[in-house]
JSON list of C-alpha atoms in Angstrom, two decimals:
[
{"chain": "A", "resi": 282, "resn": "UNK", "atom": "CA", "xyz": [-21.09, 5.10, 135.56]},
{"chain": "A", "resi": 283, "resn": "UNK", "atom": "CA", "xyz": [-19.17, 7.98, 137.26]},
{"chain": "A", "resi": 284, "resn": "UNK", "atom": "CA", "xyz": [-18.30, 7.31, 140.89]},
{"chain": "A", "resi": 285, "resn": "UNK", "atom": "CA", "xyz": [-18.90, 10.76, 141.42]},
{"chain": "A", "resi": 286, "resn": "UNK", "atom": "CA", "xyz": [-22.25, 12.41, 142.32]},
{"chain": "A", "resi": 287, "resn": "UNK", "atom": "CA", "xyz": [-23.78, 16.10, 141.29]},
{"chain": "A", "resi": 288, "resn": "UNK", "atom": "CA", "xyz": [-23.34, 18.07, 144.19]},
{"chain": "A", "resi": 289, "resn": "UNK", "atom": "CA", "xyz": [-26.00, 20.96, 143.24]},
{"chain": "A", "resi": 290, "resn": "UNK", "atom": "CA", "xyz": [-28.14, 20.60, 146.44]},
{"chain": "A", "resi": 291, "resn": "UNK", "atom": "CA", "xyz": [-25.18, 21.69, 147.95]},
{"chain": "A", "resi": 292, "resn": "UNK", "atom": "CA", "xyz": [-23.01, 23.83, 146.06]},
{"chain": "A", "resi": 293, "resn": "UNK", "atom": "CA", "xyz": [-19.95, 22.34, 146.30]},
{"chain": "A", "resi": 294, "resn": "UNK", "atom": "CA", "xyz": [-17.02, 21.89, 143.91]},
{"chain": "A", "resi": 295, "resn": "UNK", "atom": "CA", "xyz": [-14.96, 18.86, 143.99]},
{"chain": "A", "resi": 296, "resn": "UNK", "atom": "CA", "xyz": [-11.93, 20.87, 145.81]},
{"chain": "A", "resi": 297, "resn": "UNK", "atom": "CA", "xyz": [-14.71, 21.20, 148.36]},
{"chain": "A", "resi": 298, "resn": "UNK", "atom": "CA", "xyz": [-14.91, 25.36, 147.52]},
{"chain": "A", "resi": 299, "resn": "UNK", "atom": "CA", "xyz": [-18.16, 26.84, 147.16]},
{"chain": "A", "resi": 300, "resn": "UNK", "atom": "CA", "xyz": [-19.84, 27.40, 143.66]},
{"chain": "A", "resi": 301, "resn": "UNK", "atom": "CA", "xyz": [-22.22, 29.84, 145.30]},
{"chain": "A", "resi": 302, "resn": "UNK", "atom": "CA", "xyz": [-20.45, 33.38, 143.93]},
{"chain": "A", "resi": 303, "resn": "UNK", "atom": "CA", "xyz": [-21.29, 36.84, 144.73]},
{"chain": "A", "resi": 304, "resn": "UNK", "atom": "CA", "xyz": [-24.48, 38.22, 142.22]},
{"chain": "A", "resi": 305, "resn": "UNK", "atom": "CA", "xyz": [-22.55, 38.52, 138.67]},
{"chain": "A", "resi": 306, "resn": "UNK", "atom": "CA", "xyz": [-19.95, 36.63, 139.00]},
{"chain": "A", "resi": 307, "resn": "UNK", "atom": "CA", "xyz": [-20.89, 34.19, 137.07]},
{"chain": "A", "resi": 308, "resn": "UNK", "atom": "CA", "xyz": [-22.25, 30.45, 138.18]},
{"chain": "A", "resi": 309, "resn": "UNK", "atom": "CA", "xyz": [-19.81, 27.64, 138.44]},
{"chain": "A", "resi": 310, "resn": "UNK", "atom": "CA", "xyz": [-21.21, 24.17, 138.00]},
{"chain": "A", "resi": 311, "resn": "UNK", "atom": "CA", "xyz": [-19.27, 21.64, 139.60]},
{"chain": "A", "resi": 312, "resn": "UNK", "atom": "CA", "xyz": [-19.26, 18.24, 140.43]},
{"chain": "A", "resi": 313, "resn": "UNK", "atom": "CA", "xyz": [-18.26, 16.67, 143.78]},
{"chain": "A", "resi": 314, "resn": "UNK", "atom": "CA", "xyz": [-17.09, 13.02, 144.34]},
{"chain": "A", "resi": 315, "resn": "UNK", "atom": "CA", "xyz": [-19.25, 11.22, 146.59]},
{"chain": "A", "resi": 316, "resn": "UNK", "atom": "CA", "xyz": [-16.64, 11.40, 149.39]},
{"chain": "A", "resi": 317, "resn": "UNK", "atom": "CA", "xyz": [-16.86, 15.12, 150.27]},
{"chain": "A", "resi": 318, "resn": "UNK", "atom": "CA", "xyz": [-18.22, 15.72, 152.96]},
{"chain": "A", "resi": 319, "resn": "UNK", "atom": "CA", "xyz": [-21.91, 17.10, 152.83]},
{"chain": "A", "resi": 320, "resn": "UNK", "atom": "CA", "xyz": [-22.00, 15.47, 149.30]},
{"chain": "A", "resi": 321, "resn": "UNK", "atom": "CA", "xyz": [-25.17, 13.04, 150.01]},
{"chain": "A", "resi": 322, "resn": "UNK", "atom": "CA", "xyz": [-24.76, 9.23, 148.11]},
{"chain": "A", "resi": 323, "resn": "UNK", "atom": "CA", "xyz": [-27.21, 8.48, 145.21]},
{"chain": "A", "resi": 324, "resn": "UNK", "atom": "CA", "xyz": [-29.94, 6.69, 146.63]},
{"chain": "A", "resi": 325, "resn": "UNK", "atom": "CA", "xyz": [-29.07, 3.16, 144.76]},
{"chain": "A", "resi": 326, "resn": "UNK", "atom": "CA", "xyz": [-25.87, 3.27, 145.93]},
{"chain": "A", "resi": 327, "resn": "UNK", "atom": "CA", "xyz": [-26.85, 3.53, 149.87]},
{"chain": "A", "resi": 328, "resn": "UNK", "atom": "CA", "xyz": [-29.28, 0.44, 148.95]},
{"chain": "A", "resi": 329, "resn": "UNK", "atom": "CA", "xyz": [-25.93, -1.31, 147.45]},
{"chain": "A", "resi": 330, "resn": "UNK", "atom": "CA", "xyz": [-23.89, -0.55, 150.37]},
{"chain": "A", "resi": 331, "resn": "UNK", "atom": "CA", "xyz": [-26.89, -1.52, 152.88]},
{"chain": "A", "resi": 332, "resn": "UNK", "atom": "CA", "xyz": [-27.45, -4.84, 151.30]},
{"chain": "A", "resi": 333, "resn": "UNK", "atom": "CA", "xyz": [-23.97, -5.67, 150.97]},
{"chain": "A", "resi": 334, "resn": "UNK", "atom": "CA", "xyz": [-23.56, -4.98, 154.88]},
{"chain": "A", "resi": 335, "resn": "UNK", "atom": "CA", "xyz": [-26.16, -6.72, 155.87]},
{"chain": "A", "resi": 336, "resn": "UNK", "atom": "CA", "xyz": [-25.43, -9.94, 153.73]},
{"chain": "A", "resi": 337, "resn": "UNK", "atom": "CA", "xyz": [-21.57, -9.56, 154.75]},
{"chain": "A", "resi": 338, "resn": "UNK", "atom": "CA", "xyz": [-23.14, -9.60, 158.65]},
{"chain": "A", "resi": 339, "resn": "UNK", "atom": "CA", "xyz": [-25.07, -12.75, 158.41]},
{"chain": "A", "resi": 340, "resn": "UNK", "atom": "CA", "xyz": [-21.64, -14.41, 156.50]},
{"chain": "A", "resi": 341, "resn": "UNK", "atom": "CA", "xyz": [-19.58, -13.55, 159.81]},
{"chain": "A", "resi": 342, "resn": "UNK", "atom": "CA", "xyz": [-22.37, -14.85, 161.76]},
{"chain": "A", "resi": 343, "resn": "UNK", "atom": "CA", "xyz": [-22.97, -18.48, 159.91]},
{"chain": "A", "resi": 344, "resn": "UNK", "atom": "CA", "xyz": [-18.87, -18.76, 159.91]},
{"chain": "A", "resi": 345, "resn": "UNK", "atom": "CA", "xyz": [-18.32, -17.82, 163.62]},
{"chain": "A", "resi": 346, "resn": "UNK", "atom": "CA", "xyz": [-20.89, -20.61, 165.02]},
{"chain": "A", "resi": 347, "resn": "UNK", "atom": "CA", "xyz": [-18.37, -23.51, 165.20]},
{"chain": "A", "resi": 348, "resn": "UNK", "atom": "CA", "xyz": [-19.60, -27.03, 164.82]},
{"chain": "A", "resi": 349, "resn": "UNK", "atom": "CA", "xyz": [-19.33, -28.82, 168.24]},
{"chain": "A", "resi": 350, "resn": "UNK", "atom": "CA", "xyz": [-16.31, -31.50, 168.53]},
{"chain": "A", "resi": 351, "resn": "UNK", "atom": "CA", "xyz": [-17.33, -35.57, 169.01]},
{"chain": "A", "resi": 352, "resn": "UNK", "atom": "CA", "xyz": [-16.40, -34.68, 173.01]},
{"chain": "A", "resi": 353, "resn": "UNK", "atom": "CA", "xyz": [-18.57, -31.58, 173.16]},
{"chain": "A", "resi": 354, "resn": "UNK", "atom": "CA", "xyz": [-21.39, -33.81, 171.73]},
{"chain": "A", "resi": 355, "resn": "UNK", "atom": "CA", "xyz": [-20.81, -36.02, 173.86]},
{"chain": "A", "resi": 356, "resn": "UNK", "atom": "CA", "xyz": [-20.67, -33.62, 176.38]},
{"chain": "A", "resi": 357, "resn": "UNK", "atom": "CA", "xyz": [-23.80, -31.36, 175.23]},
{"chain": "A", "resi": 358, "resn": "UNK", "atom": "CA", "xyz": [-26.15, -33.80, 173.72]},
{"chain": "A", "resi": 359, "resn": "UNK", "atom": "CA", "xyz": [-25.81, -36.94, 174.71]},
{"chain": "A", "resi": 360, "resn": "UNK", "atom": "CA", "xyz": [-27.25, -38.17, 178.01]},
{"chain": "A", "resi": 361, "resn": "UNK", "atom": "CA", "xyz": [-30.01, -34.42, 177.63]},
{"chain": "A", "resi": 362, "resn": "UNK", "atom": "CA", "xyz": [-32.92, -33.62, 177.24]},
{"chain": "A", "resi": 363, "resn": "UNK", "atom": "CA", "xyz": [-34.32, -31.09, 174.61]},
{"chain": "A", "resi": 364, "resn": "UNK", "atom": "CA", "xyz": [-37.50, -29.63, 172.81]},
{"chain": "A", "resi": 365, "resn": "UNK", "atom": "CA", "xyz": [-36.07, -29.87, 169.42]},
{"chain": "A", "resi": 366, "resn": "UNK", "atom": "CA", "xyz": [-38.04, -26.83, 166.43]},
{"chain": "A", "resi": 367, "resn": "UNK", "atom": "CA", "xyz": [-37.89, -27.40, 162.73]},
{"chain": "A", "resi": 368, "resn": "UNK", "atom": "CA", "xyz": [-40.45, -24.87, 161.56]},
{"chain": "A", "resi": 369, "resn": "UNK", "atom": "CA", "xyz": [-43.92, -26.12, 162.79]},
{"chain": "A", "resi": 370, "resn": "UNK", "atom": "CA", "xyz": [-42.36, -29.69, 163.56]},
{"chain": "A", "resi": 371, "resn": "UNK", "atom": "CA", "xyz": [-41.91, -29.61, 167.56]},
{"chain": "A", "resi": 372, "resn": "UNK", "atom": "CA", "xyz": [-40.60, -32.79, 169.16]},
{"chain": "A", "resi": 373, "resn": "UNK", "atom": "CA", "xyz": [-39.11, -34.25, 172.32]},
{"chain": "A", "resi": 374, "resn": "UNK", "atom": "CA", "xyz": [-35.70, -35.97, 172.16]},
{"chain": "A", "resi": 375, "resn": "UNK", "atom": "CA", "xyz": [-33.19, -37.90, 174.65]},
{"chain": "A", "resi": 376, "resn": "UNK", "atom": "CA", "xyz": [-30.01, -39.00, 173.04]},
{"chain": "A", "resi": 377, "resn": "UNK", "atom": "CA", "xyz": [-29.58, -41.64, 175.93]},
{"chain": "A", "resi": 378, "resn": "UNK", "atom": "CA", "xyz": [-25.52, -42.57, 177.12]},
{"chain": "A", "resi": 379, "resn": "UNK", "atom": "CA", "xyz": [-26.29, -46.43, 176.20]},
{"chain": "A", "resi": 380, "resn": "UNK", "atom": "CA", "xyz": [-26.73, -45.49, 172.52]},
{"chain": "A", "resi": 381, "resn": "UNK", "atom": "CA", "xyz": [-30.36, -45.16, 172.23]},
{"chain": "A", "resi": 382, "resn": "UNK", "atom": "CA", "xyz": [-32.62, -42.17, 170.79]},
{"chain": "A", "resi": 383, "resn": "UNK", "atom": "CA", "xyz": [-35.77, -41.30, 171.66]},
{"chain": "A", "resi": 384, "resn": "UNK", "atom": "CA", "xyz": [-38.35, -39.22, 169.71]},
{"chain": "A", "resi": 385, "resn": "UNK", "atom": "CA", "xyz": [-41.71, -38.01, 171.11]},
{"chain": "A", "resi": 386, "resn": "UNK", "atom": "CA", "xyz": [-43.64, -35.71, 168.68]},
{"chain": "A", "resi": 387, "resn": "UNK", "atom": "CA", "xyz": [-47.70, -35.33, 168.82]},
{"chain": "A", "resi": 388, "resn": "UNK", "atom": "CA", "xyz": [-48.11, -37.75, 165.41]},
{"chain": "A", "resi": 389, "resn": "UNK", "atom": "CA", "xyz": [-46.16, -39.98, 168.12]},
{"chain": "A", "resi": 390, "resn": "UNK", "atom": "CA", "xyz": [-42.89, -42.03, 169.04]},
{"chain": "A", "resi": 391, "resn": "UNK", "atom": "CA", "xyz": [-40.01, -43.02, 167.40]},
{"chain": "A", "resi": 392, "resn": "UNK", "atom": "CA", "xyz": [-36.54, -44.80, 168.84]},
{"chain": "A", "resi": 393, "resn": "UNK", "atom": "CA", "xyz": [-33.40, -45.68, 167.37]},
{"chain": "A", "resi": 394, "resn": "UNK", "atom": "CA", "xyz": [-29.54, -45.68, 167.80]},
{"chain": "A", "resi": 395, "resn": "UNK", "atom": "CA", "xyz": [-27.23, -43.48, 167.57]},
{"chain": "A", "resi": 396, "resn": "UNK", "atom": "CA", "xyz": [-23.17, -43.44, 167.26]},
{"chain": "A", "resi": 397, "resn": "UNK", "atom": "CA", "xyz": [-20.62, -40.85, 166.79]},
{"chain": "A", "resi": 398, "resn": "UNK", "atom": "CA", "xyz": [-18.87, -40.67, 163.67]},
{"chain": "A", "resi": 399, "resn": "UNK", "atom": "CA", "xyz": [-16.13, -38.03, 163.76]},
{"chain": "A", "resi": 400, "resn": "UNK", "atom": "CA", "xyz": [-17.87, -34.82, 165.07]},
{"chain": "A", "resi": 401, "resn": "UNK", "atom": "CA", "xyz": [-21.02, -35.97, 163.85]},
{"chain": "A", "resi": 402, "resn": "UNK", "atom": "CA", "xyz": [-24.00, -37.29, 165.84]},
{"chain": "A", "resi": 403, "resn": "UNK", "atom": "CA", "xyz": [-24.98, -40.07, 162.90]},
{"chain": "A", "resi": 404, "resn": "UNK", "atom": "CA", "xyz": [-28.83, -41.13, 164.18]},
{"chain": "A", "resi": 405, "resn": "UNK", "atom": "CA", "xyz": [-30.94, -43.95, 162.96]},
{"chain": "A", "resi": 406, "resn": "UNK", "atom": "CA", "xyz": [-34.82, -43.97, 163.91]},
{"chain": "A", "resi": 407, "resn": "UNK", "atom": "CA", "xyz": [-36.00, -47.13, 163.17]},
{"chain": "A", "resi": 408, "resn": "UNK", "atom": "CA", "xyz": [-39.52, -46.82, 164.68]},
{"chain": "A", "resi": 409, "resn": "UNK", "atom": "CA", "xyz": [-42.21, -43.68, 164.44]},
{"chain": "A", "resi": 410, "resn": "UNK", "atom": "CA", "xyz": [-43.85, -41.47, 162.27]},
{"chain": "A", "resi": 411, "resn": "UNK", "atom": "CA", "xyz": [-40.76, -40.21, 160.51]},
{"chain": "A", "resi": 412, "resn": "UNK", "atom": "CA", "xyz": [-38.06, -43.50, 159.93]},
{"chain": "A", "resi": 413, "resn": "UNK", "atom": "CA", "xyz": [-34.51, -41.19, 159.54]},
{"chain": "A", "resi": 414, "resn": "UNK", "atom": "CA", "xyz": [-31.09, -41.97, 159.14]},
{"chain": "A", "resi": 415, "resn": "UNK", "atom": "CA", "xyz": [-28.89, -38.79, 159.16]},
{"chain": "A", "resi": 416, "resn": "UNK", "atom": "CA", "xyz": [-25.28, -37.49, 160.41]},
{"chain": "A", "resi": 417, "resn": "UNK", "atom": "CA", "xyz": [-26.02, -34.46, 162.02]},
{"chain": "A", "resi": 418, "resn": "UNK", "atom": "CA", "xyz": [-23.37, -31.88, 162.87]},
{"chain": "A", "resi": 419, "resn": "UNK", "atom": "CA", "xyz": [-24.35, -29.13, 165.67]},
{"chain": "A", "resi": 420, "resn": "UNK", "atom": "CA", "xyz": [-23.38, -25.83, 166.57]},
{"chain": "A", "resi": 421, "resn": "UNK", "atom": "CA", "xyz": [-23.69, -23.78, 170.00]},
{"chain": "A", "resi": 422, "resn": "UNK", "atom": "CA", "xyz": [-26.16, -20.87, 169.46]},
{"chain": "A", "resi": 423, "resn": "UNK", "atom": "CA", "xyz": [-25.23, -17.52, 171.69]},
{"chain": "A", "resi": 424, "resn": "UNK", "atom": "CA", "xyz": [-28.91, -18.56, 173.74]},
{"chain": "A", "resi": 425, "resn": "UNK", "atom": "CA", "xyz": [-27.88, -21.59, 174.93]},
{"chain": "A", "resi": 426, "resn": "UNK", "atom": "CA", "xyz": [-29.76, -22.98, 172.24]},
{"chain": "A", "resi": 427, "resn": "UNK", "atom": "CA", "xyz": [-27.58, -25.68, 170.01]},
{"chain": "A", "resi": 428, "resn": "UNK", "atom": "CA", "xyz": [-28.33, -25.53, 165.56]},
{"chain": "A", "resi": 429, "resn": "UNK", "atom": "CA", "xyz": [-28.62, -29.17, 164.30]},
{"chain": "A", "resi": 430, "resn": "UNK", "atom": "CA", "xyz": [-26.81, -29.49, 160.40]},
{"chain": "A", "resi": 431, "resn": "UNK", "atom": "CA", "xyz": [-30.08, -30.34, 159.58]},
{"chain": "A", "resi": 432, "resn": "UNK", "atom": "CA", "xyz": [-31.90, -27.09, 160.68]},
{"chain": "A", "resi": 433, "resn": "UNK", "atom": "CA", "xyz": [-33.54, -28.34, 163.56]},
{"chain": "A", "resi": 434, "resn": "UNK", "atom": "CA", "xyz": [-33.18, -26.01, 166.98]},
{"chain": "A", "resi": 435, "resn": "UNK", "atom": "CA", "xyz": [-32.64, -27.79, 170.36]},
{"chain": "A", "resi": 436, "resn": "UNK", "atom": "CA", "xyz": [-33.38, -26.23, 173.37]},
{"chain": "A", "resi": 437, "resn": "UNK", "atom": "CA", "xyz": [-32.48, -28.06, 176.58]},
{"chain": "A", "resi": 438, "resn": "UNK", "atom": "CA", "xyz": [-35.01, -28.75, 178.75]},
{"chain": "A", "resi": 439, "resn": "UNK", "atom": "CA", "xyz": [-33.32, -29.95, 182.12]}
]
């Protein structure tokens, strides 16, 4: 497909000149590429360049949050408090400093253990509703907010 664009709405040549000539002296048709200026883009190709914008934006964004390090975790996690959001799934968690986890969610309570493996908070719920044993990975959100690997949102609560 031709990268350039009919500029009739306009009038303008490629050179960016005028085709609009004096009565009789005969009607140049032109085409002008779609960088002139006042040449307007076809309308698939402002979709095209929206889209790929937008999906470049949320790219940056995913690469920029970096993962917290085992003594940010340790820092940031363990030893809190937080309200912790996985779609409808709200639950109350303590990552205690002896080792310990503690899960209170309205189908009820669950503990466990956890342990750091590299910068990964590796958890094991032994009791509760929902038995899990999962490395999770987390990242600091710009809200004070932290993103568990797993999707689940923790929001302090201190």
């Amino acid at each position: 497909m031709s990268v350039e664009a009919n500029c009739k709405l306009h009038g303008r040549l490629a050179d960016g000149s005028s085709s609009r000539k004096p009565s009789g002296a005969g009607r140049k048709t032109g085409r002008c590429s779609a960088r002139s200026r006042g040449c307007p883009l076809p309308q698939y190709l402002k979709i095209g360049l929206l889209s790929s914008a937008i999906l470049i934006a949320l790219c940056v964004r995913s690469d920029a949050q970096k993962s917290l390090s085992a003594a940010e975790i340790e820092n940031r996690i363990v030893g809190h408090y937080f309200q912790g959001r996985k779609g409808i799934l709200s639950v109350s968690l303590h990552y205690g400093t002896d080792g310990t986890v503690t899960m209170r969610a309205p189908l009820g309570t669950g503990t466990g253990r956890w342990a750091l493996s590299g910068d990964r908070l590796c958890v094991k719920l032994e009791t509760g509703p929902r038995k899990a044993d999962e490395c999770l990975a987390f990242a600091s959100q710009p809200d004070g907010t932290y993103r568990a690997s797993n999707g689940m949102r923790l929001i302090p609560v201190e």
